[in-house]
Tab-separated table of C-alpha atoms in Angstrom:
chain	number	residue	atom	x	y	z
P	1	UNK	CA	0.074	0.033	0.195
P	2	UNK	CA	0.962	3.515	-0.734
P	3	UNK	CA	2.846	5.501	2.211
P	4	UNK	CA	0.191	7.858	3.984
P	5	UNK	CA	3.290	10.348	4.390
P	6	UNK	CA	7.005	10.084	4.120
P	7	UNK	CA	7.514	9.077	7.677
P	8	UNK	CA	5.049	6.166	7.586
P	9	UNK	CA	3.627	3.347	5.782
P	10	UNK	CA	0.390	1.727	6.166
P	11	UNK	CA	-0.810	-1.928	6.396
P	12	UNK	CA	-4.338	-3.511	7.286
P	13	UNK	CA	-5.158	-6.259	9.971
P	14	UNK	CA	-7.389	-8.980	8.867
P	15	UNK	CA	-10.453	-6.582	10.371
P	16	UNK	CA	-9.367	-3.911	7.693
P	17	UNK	CA	-7.870	-1.482	10.371
P	18	UNK	CA	-5.552	0.603	9.083
P	19	UNK	CA	-2.167	0.455	11.052
P	20	UNK	CA	0.647	3.075	10.331
P	21	UNK	CA	3.776	2.185	11.155
P	22	UNK	CA	6.850	4.282	11.468
P	23	UNK	CA	9.801	4.472	9.159
P	24	UNK	CA	12.758	4.966	11.025
P	25	UNK	CA	14.792	7.754	10.163
P	26	UNK	CA	18.641	7.180	9.297
P	27	UNK	CA	21.528	9.587	11.111
P	28	UNK	CA	20.742	12.579	8.758
P	29	UNK	CA	17.388	12.333	9.328
P	30	UNK	CA	16.260	11.992	5.790
P	31	UNK	CA	16.800	8.460	4.942
P	32	UNK	CA	15.583	5.275	6.490
P	33	UNK	CA	17.870	3.314	8.350
P	34	UNK	CA	18.902	0.166	6.385
P	35	UNK	CA	18.572	-3.351	7.712
P	36	UNK	CA	21.315	-5.951	7.215
P	37	UNK	CA	21.879	-9.543	8.148
P	38	UNK	CA	23.121	-8.686	11.229
P	39	UNK	CA	19.624	-7.924	12.467
P	40	UNK	CA	17.803	-4.784	13.209
P	41	UNK	CA	19.283	-1.366	14.357
P	42	UNK	CA	19.718	-0.151	18.115
P	43	UNK	CA	16.805	2.332	16.929
P	44	UNK	CA	14.764	-0.249	15.498
P	45	UNK	CA	15.256	-2.355	18.884
P	46	UNK	CA	14.550	0.640	21.066
P	47	UNK	CA	12.411	3.552	19.812
P	48	UNK	CA	10.519	1.865	16.947
P	49	UNK	CA	9.667	-1.234	18.855
P	50	UNK	CA	7.841	1.010	21.533
P	51	UNK	CA	5.818	3.169	19.737
P	52	UNK	CA	2.148	2.520	19.761
P	53	UNK	CA	2.141	1.860	16.206
P	54	UNK	CA	4.868	-0.986	16.563
P	55	UNK	CA	2.844	-2.505	19.130
P	56	UNK	CA	-0.147	-2.756	17.318
P	57	UNK	CA	2.004	-3.989	14.682
P	58	UNK	CA	3.203	-6.751	16.800
P	59	UNK	CA	-0.297	-7.731	18.072
P	60	UNK	CA	-1.601	-8.012	14.749
P	61	UNK	CA	1.414	-10.626	14.116
P	62	UNK	CA	0.505	-12.061	17.542
P	63	UNK	CA	-2.879	-12.674	16.426
P	64	UNK	CA	-2.010	-14.106	13.046
P	65	UNK	CA	0.477	-16.441	14.587
P	66	UNK	CA	-1.871	-17.810	17.262
P	67	UNK	CA	-4.727	-18.065	15.330
P	68	UNK	CA	-4.241	-21.883	15.347
P	69	UNK	CA	-4.194	-21.826	19.488
P	70	UNK	CA	-7.980	-20.139	19.687
P	71	UNK	CA	-9.183	-22.678	16.805
P	72	UNK	CA	-7.829	-25.651	19.066
P	73	UNK	CA	-9.345	-23.953	22.338
P	74	UNK	CA	-12.769	-23.885	20.407
P	75	UNK	CA	-12.623	-27.275	18.808
P	76	UNK	CA	-11.057	-29.190	22.154
P	77	UNK	CA	-13.958	-27.682	24.295
P	78	UNK	CA	-16.607	-28.860	21.641
P	79	UNK	CA	-15.114	-32.383	21.584
P	80	UNK	CA	-14.689	-32.909	25.399
P	81	UNK	CA	-18.541	-31.751	26.001
P	82	UNK	CA	-17.741	-28.704	27.920
P	83	UNK	CA	-20.789	-26.399	26.478
P	84	UNK	CA	-23.304	-29.472	26.480
P	85	UNK	CA	-22.294	-29.982	30.148
P	86	UNK	CA	-22.899	-26.494	31.208
P	87	UNK	CA	-26.070	-26.320	29.069
P	88	UNK	CA	-27.646	-29.324	30.936
P	89	UNK	CA	-26.258	-28.287	34.422
P	90	UNK	CA	-29.091	-26.047	36.327
P	91	UNK	CA	-26.589	-23.770	37.865
P	92	UNK	CA	-22.993	-22.345	37.061
P	93	UNK	CA	-20.406	-25.091	37.715
P	94	UNK	CA	-16.777	-24.713	39.091
P	95	UNK	CA	-13.831	-26.074	37.258
P	96	UNK	CA	-13.525	-29.199	39.766
P	97	UNK	CA	-16.947	-30.348	39.233
P	98	UNK	CA	-16.519	-29.621	35.395
P	99	UNK	CA	-13.426	-31.828	35.638
P	100	UNK	CA	-14.941	-34.757	37.368
P	101	UNK	CA	-17.964	-34.897	35.280
P	102	UNK	CA	-16.077	-34.869	32.106
P	103	UNK	CA	-13.404	-37.008	33.194
P	104	UNK	CA	-10.701	-34.450	32.394
P	105	UNK	CA	-7.835	-33.140	34.443
P	106	UNK	CA	-8.492	-30.638	37.070
P	107	UNK	CA	-5.515	-28.328	35.573
P	108	UNK	CA	-6.136	-28.617	32.157
P	109	UNK	CA	-9.748	-28.145	32.694
P	110	UNK	CA	-9.453	-24.681	34.332
P	111	UNK	CA	-7.008	-23.445	31.649
P	112	UNK	CA	-9.547	-24.421	29.015
P	113	UNK	CA	-12.467	-22.829	30.896
P	114	UNK	CA	-10.441	-19.748	31.774
P	115	UNK	CA	-9.391	-19.435	28.040
P	116	UNK	CA	-12.889	-19.912	27.054
P	117	UNK	CA	-13.823	-17.092	28.956
P	118	UNK	CA	-11.584	-14.659	27.587
P	119	UNK	CA	-12.712	-15.534	24.174
P	120	UNK	CA	-16.060	-14.945	25.271
P	121	UNK	CA	-17.292	-18.519	24.827
P	122	UNK	CA	-18.064	-18.745	28.719
P	123	UNK	CA	-18.594	-16.573	31.285
P	124	UNK	CA	-17.800	-16.553	34.769
P	125	UNK	CA	-18.865	-15.463	38.118
P	126	UNK	CA	-16.967	-15.146	41.541
P	127	UNK	CA	-18.820	-16.708	44.548
P	128	UNK	CA	-17.086	-16.794	47.986
P	129	UNK	CA	-14.009	-16.651	45.815
P	130	UNK	CA	-14.709	-19.682	43.727
P	131	UNK	CA	-15.063	-19.246	39.810
P	132	UNK	CA	-18.075	-20.449	38.417
P	133	UNK	CA	-18.618	-21.011	34.763
P	134	UNK	CA	-21.550	-21.134	32.406
P	135	UNK	CA	-22.075	-20.584	28.759
P	136	UNK	CA	-22.497	-17.603	27.012
P	137	UNK	CA	-25.504	-17.146	24.795
P	138	UNK	CA	-23.163	-17.515	21.630
P	139	UNK	CA	-22.350	-20.892	22.870
P	140	UNK	CA	-26.089	-21.837	24.184
P	141	UNK	CA	-26.941	-20.829	20.592
P	142	UNK	CA	-24.233	-22.507	18.083
P	143	UNK	CA	-22.054	-24.745	20.165
P	144	UNK	CA	-24.688	-26.956	22.564
P	145	UNK	CA	-25.332	-29.993	20.210
P	146	UNK	CA	-29.128	-30.181	21.341
P	147	UNK	CA	-29.659	-26.485	19.746
P	148	UNK	CA	-31.261	-26.249	16.675
P	149	UNK	CA	-28.715	-23.846	14.994
P	150	UNK	CA	-25.892	-25.711	16.783
P	151	UNK	CA	-22.688	-25.923	14.799
P	152	UNK	CA	-20.921	-28.636	16.615
P	153	UNK	CA	-20.523	-30.969	14.231
P	154	UNK	CA	-19.091	-28.781	11.672
P	155	UNK	CA	-16.548	-27.826	14.737
P	156	UNK	CA	-15.687	-31.668	14.660
P	157	UNK	CA	-15.209	-31.927	11.291
P	158	UNK	CA	-12.963	-29.012	11.030
P	159	UNK	CA	-11.067	-30.166	14.169
P	160	UNK	CA	-10.733	-33.765	12.871
P	161	UNK	CA	-10.269	-33.184	8.974
P	162	UNK	CA	-10.000	-29.596	7.832
P	163	UNK	CA	-7.123	-28.671	10.326
P	164	UNK	CA	-5.002	-31.940	9.728
P	165	UNK	CA	-4.916	-31.002	5.883
P	166	UNK	CA	-3.916	-27.156	7.017
P	167	UNK	CA	-0.863	-28.466	8.626
P	168	UNK	CA	0.438	-29.024	5.124
P	169	UNK	CA	-0.672	-25.491	3.600
P	170	UNK	CA	2.476	-24.534	2.527
P	171	UNK	CA	2.847	-28.181	0.327
P	172	UNK	CA	-0.401	-27.789	-1.054
P	173	UNK	CA	0.465	-24.284	-2.343
P	174	UNK	CA	3.747	-25.406	-3.517
P	175	UNK	CA	2.019	-28.601	-5.278
P	176	UNK	CA	-1.418	-26.584	-6.010
P	177	UNK	CA	-3.099	-29.836	-4.902
P	178	UNK	CA	-5.055	-31.377	-1.852
P	179	UNK	CA	-3.217	-32.701	0.970
P	180	UNK	CA	-5.335	-35.870	1.604
P	181	UNK	CA	-2.147	-38.109	1.032
P	182	UNK	CA	0.130	-36.531	3.723
P	183	UNK	CA	-2.626	-35.782	6.191
P	184	UNK	CA	-4.400	-39.335	5.819
P	185	UNK	CA	-2.658	-41.548	3.366
P	186	UNK	CA	-5.562	-41.448	1.107
P	187	UNK	CA	-4.859	-41.238	-2.553
P	188	UNK	CA	-6.621	-38.081	-3.770
P	189	UNK	CA	-7.550	-38.734	-7.575
P	190	UNK	CA	-10.813	-39.535	-6.674
P	191	UNK	CA	-11.821	-36.308	-4.675
P	192	UNK	CA	-14.936	-37.782	-2.670
P	193	UNK	CA	-13.582	-41.196	-2.296
P	194	UNK	CA	-11.109	-39.086	-0.298
P	195	UNK	CA	-13.852	-36.866	1.433
P	196	UNK	CA	-15.723	-39.766	2.269
P	197	UNK	CA	-12.845	-41.909	3.522
P	198	UNK	CA	-15.070	-43.776	6.281
P	199	UNK	CA	-18.461	-43.986	7.048
P	200	UNK	CA	-17.762	-42.194	10.193
P	201	UNK	CA	-16.078	-39.603	8.284
P	202	UNK	CA	-18.679	-39.020	5.697
P	203	UNK	CA	-21.643	-38.987	8.331
P	204	UNK	CA	-19.709	-36.286	10.467
P	205	UNK	CA	-19.513	-34.260	7.080
P	206	UNK	CA	-22.937	-34.869	6.269
P	207	UNK	CA	-24.106	-33.363	9.828
P	208	UNK	CA	-21.695	-30.479	9.293
P	209	UNK	CA	-23.414	-29.525	6.423
P	210	UNK	CA	-26.645	-29.907	7.938
P	211	UNK	CA	-25.627	-27.196	10.690
P	212	UNK	CA	-24.612	-24.859	7.816
P	213	UNK	CA	-28.005	-25.002	6.330
P	214	UNK	CA	-29.682	-24.723	9.776
P	215	UNK	CA	-28.063	-20.941	9.668
P	216	UNK	CA	-27.499	-20.100	6.562
P	217	UNK	CA	-30.159	-22.132	4.099
P	218	UNK	CA	-33.118	-19.594	4.526
P	219	UNK	CA	-31.308	-16.558	3.818
P	220	UNK	CA	-29.915	-17.991	0.503
P	221	UNK	CA	-33.131	-19.431	-0.727
P	222	UNK	CA	-34.861	-16.330	-0.019
P	223	UNK	CA	-32.267	-13.945	-2.127
P	224	UNK	CA	-34.462	-14.422	-4.939
P	225	UNK	CA	-38.313	-15.504	-5.384
P	226	UNK	CA	-37.863	-19.372	-6.350
P	227	UNK	CA	-41.676	-19.489	-6.032
P	228	UNK	CA	-42.111	-19.954	-10.104
P	229	UNK	CA	-39.838	-22.897	-10.049
P	230	UNK	CA	-42.204	-25.993	-8.390
P	231	UNK	CA	-39.930	-28.936	-9.335
P	232	UNK	CA	-36.367	-28.519	-7.503
P	233	UNK	CA	-33.183	-30.513	-7.570
P	234	UNK	CA	-30.452	-30.254	-4.984
P	235	UNK	CA	-27.410	-31.740	-7.184
P	236	UNK	CA	-25.035	-32.847	-4.314
P	237	UNK	CA	-27.792	-32.255	-1.589
P	238	UNK	CA	-26.320	-34.658	0.717
P	239	UNK	CA	-28.764	-34.959	3.732
P	240	UNK	CA	-31.296	-32.930	2.519
P	241	UNK	CA	-31.032	-30.307	4.776
P	242	UNK	CA	-31.171	-27.355	2.114
P	243	UNK	CA	-34.121	-29.372	0.628
P	244	UNK	CA	-35.881	-29.102	3.981
P	245	UNK	CA	-35.543	-25.224	4.188
P	246	UNK	CA	-36.617	-24.900	0.748
P	247	UNK	CA	-39.801	-26.839	1.310
P	248	UNK	CA	-40.389	-24.987	4.409
P	249	UNK	CA	-39.724	-21.497	2.453
P	250	UNK	CA	-41.770	-22.364	-0.647
P	251	UNK	CA	-44.712	-24.602	0.144
P	252	UNK	CA	-45.650	-25.220	-3.323
P	253	UNK	CA	-42.343	-26.629	-4.445
P	254	UNK	CA	-41.049	-30.441	-4.579
P	255	UNK	CA	-37.350	-31.161	-4.169
P	256	UNK	CA	-35.107	-34.050	-5.451
P	257	UNK	CA	-31.827	-34.503	-3.560
P	258	UNK	CA	-29.777	-36.144	-5.798
P	259	UNK	CA	-25.972	-37.504	-4.560
P	260	UNK	CA	-24.061	-40.553	-4.799
P	261	UNK	CA	-25.417	-43.992	-3.614
P	262	UNK	CA	-23.722	-43.842	-0.276
P	263	UNK	CA	-24.630	-40.518	0.526
P	264	UNK	CA	-28.187	-41.215	-0.299
P	265	UNK	CA	-28.460	-44.378	1.793
P	266	UNK	CA	-26.900	-42.425	4.934
P	267	UNK	CA	-29.314	-39.977	4.278
P	268	UNK	CA	-32.482	-42.375	4.554
P	269	UNK	CA	-30.943	-44.020	7.413
P	270	UNK	CA	-30.038	-40.893	9.609
P	271	UNK	CA	-31.437	-37.989	8.292
P	272	UNK	CA	-35.112	-38.968	6.841
P	273	UNK	CA	-37.941	-36.915	8.330
P	274	UNK	CA	-41.037	-39.207	8.586
P	275	UNK	CA	-43.973	-37.489	6.667
P	276	UNK	CA	-42.225	-35.210	4.323
P	277	UNK	CA	-43.433	-36.226	1.144
P	278	UNK	CA	-42.378	-33.102	-0.696
P	279	UNK	CA	-38.903	-34.426	-0.656
P	280	UNK	CA	-37.493	-37.054	-2.560
P	281	UNK	CA	-33.938	-38.838	-2.931
P	282	UNK	CA	-32.200	-40.107	-6.115
P	283	UNK	CA	-28.939	-41.973	-6.330
P	284	UNK	CA	-26.602	-40.848	-9.226
P	285	UNK	CA	-23.169	-39.088	-10.010
P	286	UNK	CA	-24.096	-35.240	-11.522
P	287	UNK	CA	-21.026	-35.799	-13.651
P	288	UNK	CA	-22.189	-38.987	-15.568
P	289	UNK	CA	-25.908	-40.039	-14.812
P	290	UNK	CA	-28.877	-38.716	-16.148
P	291	UNK	CA	-29.977	-35.658	-14.395
P	292	UNK	CA	-33.719	-35.742	-12.432
P	293	UNK	CA	-36.261	-33.318	-14.249
P	294	UNK	CA	-36.935	-30.037	-12.759
P	295	UNK	CA	-37.283	-26.533	-13.367
P	296	UNK	CA	-34.248	-24.985	-11.015
P	297	UNK	CA	-31.305	-26.808	-10.286
P	298	UNK	CA	-29.549	-25.868	-7.230
P	299	UNK	CA	-25.799	-26.237	-6.608
P	300	UNK	CA	-24.743	-25.377	-3.027
P	301	UNK	CA	-21.204	-25.647	-2.154
P	302	UNK	CA	-20.664	-27.606	-5.207
P	303	UNK	CA	-18.786	-25.574	-7.914
P	304	UNK	CA	-15.912	-24.528	-5.381
P	305	UNK	CA	-14.930	-28.133	-4.989
P	306	UNK	CA	-13.944	-28.447	-8.823
P	307	UNK	CA	-11.771	-27.126	-11.518
P	308	UNK	CA	-13.325	-24.482	-14.095
P	309	UNK	CA	-13.080	-27.256	-16.758
P	310	UNK	CA	-14.885	-29.735	-14.245
P	311	UNK	CA	-17.607	-26.551	-13.482
P	312	UNK	CA	-18.099	-25.958	-17.104
P	313	UNK	CA	-18.805	-29.666	-18.013
P	314	UNK	CA	-21.226	-29.795	-15.262
P	315	UNK	CA	-23.029	-26.765	-15.918
P	316	UNK	CA	-23.295	-27.830	-19.529
P	317	UNK	CA	-25.057	-30.881	-18.830
P	318	UNK	CA	-27.575	-28.951	-16.238
P	319	UNK	CA	-28.169	-26.546	-19.284
P	320	UNK	CA	-29.303	-29.660	-21.327
P	321	UNK	CA	-31.491	-31.080	-19.061
P	322	UNK	CA	-32.854	-27.803	-17.914
P	323	UNK	CA	-36.225	-26.593	-19.595
P	324	UNK	CA	-36.778	-23.516	-21.162
P	325	UNK	CA	-37.426	-21.010	-18.493
P	326	UNK	CA	-35.790	-23.078	-15.945
P	327	UNK	CA	-32.689	-22.167	-14.116
P	328	UNK	CA	-29.616	-23.040	-11.645
P	329	UNK	CA	-29.091	-21.559	-8.465
P	330	UNK	CA	-25.455	-21.710	-7.399
P	331	UNK	CA	-24.730	-20.845	-3.450
P	332	UNK	CA	-21.241	-19.926	-2.390
P	333	UNK	CA	-19.459	-17.760	-0.806
P	334	UNK	CA	-18.376	-15.101	-2.794
P	335	UNK	CA	-15.160	-13.312	-3.511
P	336	UNK	CA	-15.106	-9.509	-3.761
P	337	UNK	CA	-14.321	-8.375	-7.499
P	338	UNK	CA	-10.571	-8.039	-7.054
P	339	UNK	CA	-10.415	-11.438	-5.253
P	340	UNK	CA	-8.807	-9.694	-2.057
P	341	UNK	CA	-11.585	-10.490	0.381
P	342	UNK	CA	-13.887	-11.004	2.200
P	343	UNK	CA	-11.104	-12.745	4.808
P	344	UNK	CA	-13.447	-15.644	5.214
P	345	UNK	CA	-13.910	-16.221	1.770
P	346	UNK	CA	-10.118	-16.093	1.253
P	347	UNK	CA	-9.578	-18.671	3.954
P	348	UNK	CA	-12.488	-20.984	2.736
P	349	UNK	CA	-10.448	-20.586	-1.024
P	350	UNK	CA	-7.228	-21.772	0.652
P	351	UNK	CA	-9.514	-24.558	2.007
P	352	UNK	CA	-10.484	-25.817	-0.991
P	353	UNK	CA	-6.520	-25.709	-2.206
P	354	UNK	CA	-5.942	-27.920	0.783
P	355	UNK	CA	-8.969	-30.445	0.441
P	356	UNK	CA	-10.349	-30.287	-3.081
P	357	UNK	CA	-9.488	-29.276	-6.546
P	358	UNK	CA	-11.379	-25.855	-6.664
P	359	UNK	CA	-11.635	-22.472	-5.238
P	360	UNK	CA	-13.970	-19.744	-4.382
P	361	UNK	CA	-14.818	-17.607	-6.979
P	362	UNK	CA	-16.190	-13.777	-7.909
P	363	UNK	CA	-19.428	-12.832	-9.260
P	364	UNK	CA	-17.646	-12.035	-12.717
P	365	UNK	CA	-15.993	-15.616	-12.759
P	366	UNK	CA	-19.336	-17.372	-12.190
P	367	UNK	CA	-20.947	-15.284	-14.649
P	368	UNK	CA	-18.324	-16.160	-17.096
P	369	UNK	CA	-19.076	-19.717	-16.422
P	370	UNK	CA	-22.713	-19.708	-16.622
P	371	UNK	CA	-22.660	-17.922	-19.914
P	372	UNK	CA	-20.368	-20.359	-21.616
P	373	UNK	CA	-22.794	-23.071	-20.489
P	374	UNK	CA	-25.519	-21.361	-21.987
P	375	UNK	CA	-27.232	-19.683	-19.437
P	376	UNK	CA	-28.553	-16.073	-19.346
P	377	UNK	CA	-30.021	-13.251	-17.049
P	378	UNK	CA	-27.392	-14.069	-14.639
P	379	UNK	CA	-27.954	-12.266	-11.546
P	380	UNK	CA	-25.641	-12.483	-8.166
P	381	UNK	CA	-26.865	-11.468	-4.621
P	382	UNK	CA	-24.900	-11.231	-1.587
P	383	UNK	CA	-26.604	-11.816	1.253
P	384	UNK	CA	-24.640	-10.144	4.146
P	385	UNK	CA	-23.924	-13.580	5.612
P	386	UNK	CA	-21.258	-16.361	4.696
P	387	UNK	CA	-22.904	-17.680	1.518
P	388	UNK	CA	-24.455	-15.639	-1.196
P	389	UNK	CA	-26.534	-16.576	-4.443
P	390	UNK	CA	-26.317	-16.612	-8.265
P	391	UNK	CA	-29.632	-17.020	-10.491
P	392	UNK	CA	-29.278	-17.634	-14.240
P	393	UNK	CA	-32.101	-18.884	-16.621
P	394	UNK	CA	-32.138	-20.625	-19.586
């Protein structure tokens, strides 16, 4: 970034806050001090490192370098059942009681609980000199497993799979491909064979997606009026979580969930809601098998898994299956036009590098893919949340 004045330079922290760093003057006062291989000058070590701007820069560096520690605090508390225990307790609990009921060490439990307080995942009150812990509203809403908006399954998936792949991010950047071989010893040529590498892993991933659509599903489906499309096909629809949101929001529609056989079988065994006749399930591979007849095809968190070539091939198949006036709804986290934000979407794009073949894209990139497949009237709608919507017609 260009300097704001001759004696400073500017960086931005991950939240977009401007941090102005001083440029240290040399002996003449006119030129910056030169750094060489022997390390920082005495002036850098003294005056610059004690200035407010320098402290802010070091604080930013700390936050960036320690981010994985914060993630692990959250993941560990979810895995150990901290939030569930405190939600079920009739009153706040002390660390010793939490440790006894969870079967964890007293020292480790107290350290974890206090760190969760600093992260505002828990709150504490002092009674007779004893610290008593309870959930915050955030934790009760999103981290307690029994909550209808719980994200706990996705937290566990990120802890057990995503986090391990990210340990190899540098290698993913070098190679330009996912890291399942290094993380798990699983060949990654068949992407979803690697992603669904065991029945337990597949089920956890499906539950994680159900968590996501319990929070974000309604907003992306309401981004456009979908009532003109009575027959909807959710390609790669997994457990049917988004389909349930769709029939709830649009009572006149019917949804077919189309996914590979193992996923459909798991969906019927673990996620099927009795009495919901407007949702049906069909087995198939959307790259190879005939697609179900529909007025609207939904691709939610699908295109970001694949290369442009694979996306183009899939969209062309959908265009051939789509009736005149029908459409396709793409649900993804959209990058800004220049690709340099939002930060969450940039991180998701790096996650596609370490876990899939694809990437997140800008609205213009999705428009180009859809137009090349023959779709017209491409509209992009940001929801203000994590996921956005792109609607195109045939």
